[in-house]
Short mmCIF file of C-alpha atoms and ligand atoms in Angstrom, two decimals:
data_model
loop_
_atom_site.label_atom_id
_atom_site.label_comp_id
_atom_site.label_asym_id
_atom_site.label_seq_id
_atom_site.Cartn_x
_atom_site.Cartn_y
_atom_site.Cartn_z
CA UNK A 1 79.77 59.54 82.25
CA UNK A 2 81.86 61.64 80.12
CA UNK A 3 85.53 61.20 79.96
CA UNK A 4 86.64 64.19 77.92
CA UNK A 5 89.28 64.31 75.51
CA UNK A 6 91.28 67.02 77.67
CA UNK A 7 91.14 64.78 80.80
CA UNK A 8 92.24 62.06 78.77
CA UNK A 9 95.12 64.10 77.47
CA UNK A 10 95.99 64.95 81.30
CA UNK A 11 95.61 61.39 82.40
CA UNK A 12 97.69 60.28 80.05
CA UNK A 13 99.93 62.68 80.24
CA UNK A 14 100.65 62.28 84.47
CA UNK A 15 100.93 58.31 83.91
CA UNK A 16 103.41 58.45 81.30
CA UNK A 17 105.58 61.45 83.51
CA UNK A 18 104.82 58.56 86.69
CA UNK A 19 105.92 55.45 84.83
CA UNK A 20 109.45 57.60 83.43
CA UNK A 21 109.07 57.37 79.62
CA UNK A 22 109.74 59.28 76.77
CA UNK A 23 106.54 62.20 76.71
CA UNK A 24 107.10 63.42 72.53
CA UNK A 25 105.19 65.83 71.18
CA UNK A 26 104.86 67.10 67.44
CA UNK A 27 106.72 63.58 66.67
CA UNK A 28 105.61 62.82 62.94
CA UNK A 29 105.11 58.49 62.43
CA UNK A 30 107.00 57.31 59.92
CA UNK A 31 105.69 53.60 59.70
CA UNK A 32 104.28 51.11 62.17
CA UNK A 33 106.45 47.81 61.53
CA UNK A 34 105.46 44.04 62.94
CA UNK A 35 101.77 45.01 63.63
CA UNK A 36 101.06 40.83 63.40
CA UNK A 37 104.00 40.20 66.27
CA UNK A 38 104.30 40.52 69.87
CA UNK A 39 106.04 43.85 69.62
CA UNK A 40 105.48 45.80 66.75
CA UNK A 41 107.66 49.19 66.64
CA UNK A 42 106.75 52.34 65.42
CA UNK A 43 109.52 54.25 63.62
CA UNK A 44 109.09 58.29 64.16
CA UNK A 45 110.57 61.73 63.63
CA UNK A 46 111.01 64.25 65.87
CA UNK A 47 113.15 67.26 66.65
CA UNK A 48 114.55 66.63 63.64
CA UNK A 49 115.34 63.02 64.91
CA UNK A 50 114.39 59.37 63.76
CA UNK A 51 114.04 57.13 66.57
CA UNK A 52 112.04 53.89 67.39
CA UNK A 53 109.11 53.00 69.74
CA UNK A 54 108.93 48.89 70.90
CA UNK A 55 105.92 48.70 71.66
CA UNK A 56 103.33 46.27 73.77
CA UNK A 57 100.42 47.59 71.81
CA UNK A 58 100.29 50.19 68.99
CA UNK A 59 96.77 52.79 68.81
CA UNK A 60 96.70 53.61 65.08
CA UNK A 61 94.59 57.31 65.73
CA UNK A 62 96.19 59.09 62.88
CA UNK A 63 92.77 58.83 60.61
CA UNK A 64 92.29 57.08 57.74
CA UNK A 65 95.86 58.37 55.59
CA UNK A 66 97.75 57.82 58.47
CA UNK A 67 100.61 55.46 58.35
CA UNK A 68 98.65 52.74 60.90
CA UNK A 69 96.13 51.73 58.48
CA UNK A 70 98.56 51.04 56.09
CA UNK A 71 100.56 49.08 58.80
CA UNK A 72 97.20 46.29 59.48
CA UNK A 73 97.61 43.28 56.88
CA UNK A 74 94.62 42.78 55.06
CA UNK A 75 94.03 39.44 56.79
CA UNK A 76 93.69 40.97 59.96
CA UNK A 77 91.64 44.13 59.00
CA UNK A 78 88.10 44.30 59.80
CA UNK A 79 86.34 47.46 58.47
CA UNK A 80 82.85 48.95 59.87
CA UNK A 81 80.54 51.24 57.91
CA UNK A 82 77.69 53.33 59.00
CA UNK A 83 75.63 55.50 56.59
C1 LIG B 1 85.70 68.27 55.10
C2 LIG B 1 85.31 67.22 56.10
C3 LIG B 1 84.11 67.36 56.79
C4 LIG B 1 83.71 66.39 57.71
N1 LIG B 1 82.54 66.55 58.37
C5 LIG B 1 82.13 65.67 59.28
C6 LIG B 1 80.92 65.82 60.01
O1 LIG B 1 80.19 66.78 59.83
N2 LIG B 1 80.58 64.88 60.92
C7 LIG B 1 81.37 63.80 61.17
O2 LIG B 1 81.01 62.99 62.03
N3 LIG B 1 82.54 63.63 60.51
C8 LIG B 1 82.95 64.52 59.58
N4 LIG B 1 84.12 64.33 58.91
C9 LIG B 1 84.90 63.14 59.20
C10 LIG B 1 85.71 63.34 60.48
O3 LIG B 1 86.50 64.50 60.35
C11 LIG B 1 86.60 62.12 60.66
O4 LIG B 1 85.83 60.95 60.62
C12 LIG B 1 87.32 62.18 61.99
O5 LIG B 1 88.05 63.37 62.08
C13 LIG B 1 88.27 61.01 62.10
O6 LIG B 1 88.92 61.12 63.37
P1 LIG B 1 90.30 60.44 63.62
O7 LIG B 1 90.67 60.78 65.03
O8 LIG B 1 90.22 59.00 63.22
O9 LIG B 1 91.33 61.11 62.60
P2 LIG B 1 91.73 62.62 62.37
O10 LIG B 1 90.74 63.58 62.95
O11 LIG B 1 92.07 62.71 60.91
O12 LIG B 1 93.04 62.78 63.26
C14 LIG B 1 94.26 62.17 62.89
C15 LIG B 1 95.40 62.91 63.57
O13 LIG B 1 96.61 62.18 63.34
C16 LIG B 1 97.61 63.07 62.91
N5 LIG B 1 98.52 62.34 62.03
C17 LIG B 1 98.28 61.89 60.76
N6 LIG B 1 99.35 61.25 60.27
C18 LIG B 1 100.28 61.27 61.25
C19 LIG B 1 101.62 60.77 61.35
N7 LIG B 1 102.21 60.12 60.34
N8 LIG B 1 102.30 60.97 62.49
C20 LIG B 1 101.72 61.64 63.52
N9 LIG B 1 100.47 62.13 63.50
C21 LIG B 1 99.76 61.95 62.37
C22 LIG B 1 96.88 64.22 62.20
O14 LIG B 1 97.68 65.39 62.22
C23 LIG B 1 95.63 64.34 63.05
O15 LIG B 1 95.84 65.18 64.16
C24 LIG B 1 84.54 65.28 57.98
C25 LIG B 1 85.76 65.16 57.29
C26 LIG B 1 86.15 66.11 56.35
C27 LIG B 1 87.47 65.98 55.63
#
């Protein structure tokens, strides 16, 4: 099966509109902050605004500068290489 990135996008998308939460787009990440605890919080900027995301679970996909790599303590980071 192949679960395309557009689909994903869409699914995503009409569960998040479903559920009632914020939907942001364009928001820049600032920093992700208590990535050890129970609810780590990502700070962000958007519209011009700072705000703050509690989160259950954080998906660091901002590649490998992002601001979520950063945010993993060394004692918990596991990396894999394939050449
Ligand atoms: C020149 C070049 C050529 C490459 N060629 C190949 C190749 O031929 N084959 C191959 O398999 N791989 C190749 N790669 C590697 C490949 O591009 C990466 O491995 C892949 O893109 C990583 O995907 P990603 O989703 O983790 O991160 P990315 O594709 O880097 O996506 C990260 C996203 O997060 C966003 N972002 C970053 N910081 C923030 C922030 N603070 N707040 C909000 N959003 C943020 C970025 O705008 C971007 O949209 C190449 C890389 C480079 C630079």
């Amino acid at each position: 099966m192949v679960y395309a990135q557009t689909e994903v996008c869409k699914d995503l998308i009409a569960l998040q509109l479903k559920e009632g939460g914020p939907l942001l787009f364009e928001a820049e990440a600032l920093a992700v902050e208590g990535a050890e605890s129970e609810r780590p919080r990502v700070r962000f900027r958007c519209e011009g605004d700072e705000g703050v995301l509690e989160c259950d679970y954080v998906v660091g996909c901002d590649g490998f500068w992002g601001v979520a790599r950063k945010a993993v303590p060394a004692s918990l980071s596991r990396e894999f290489e394939r050449t």
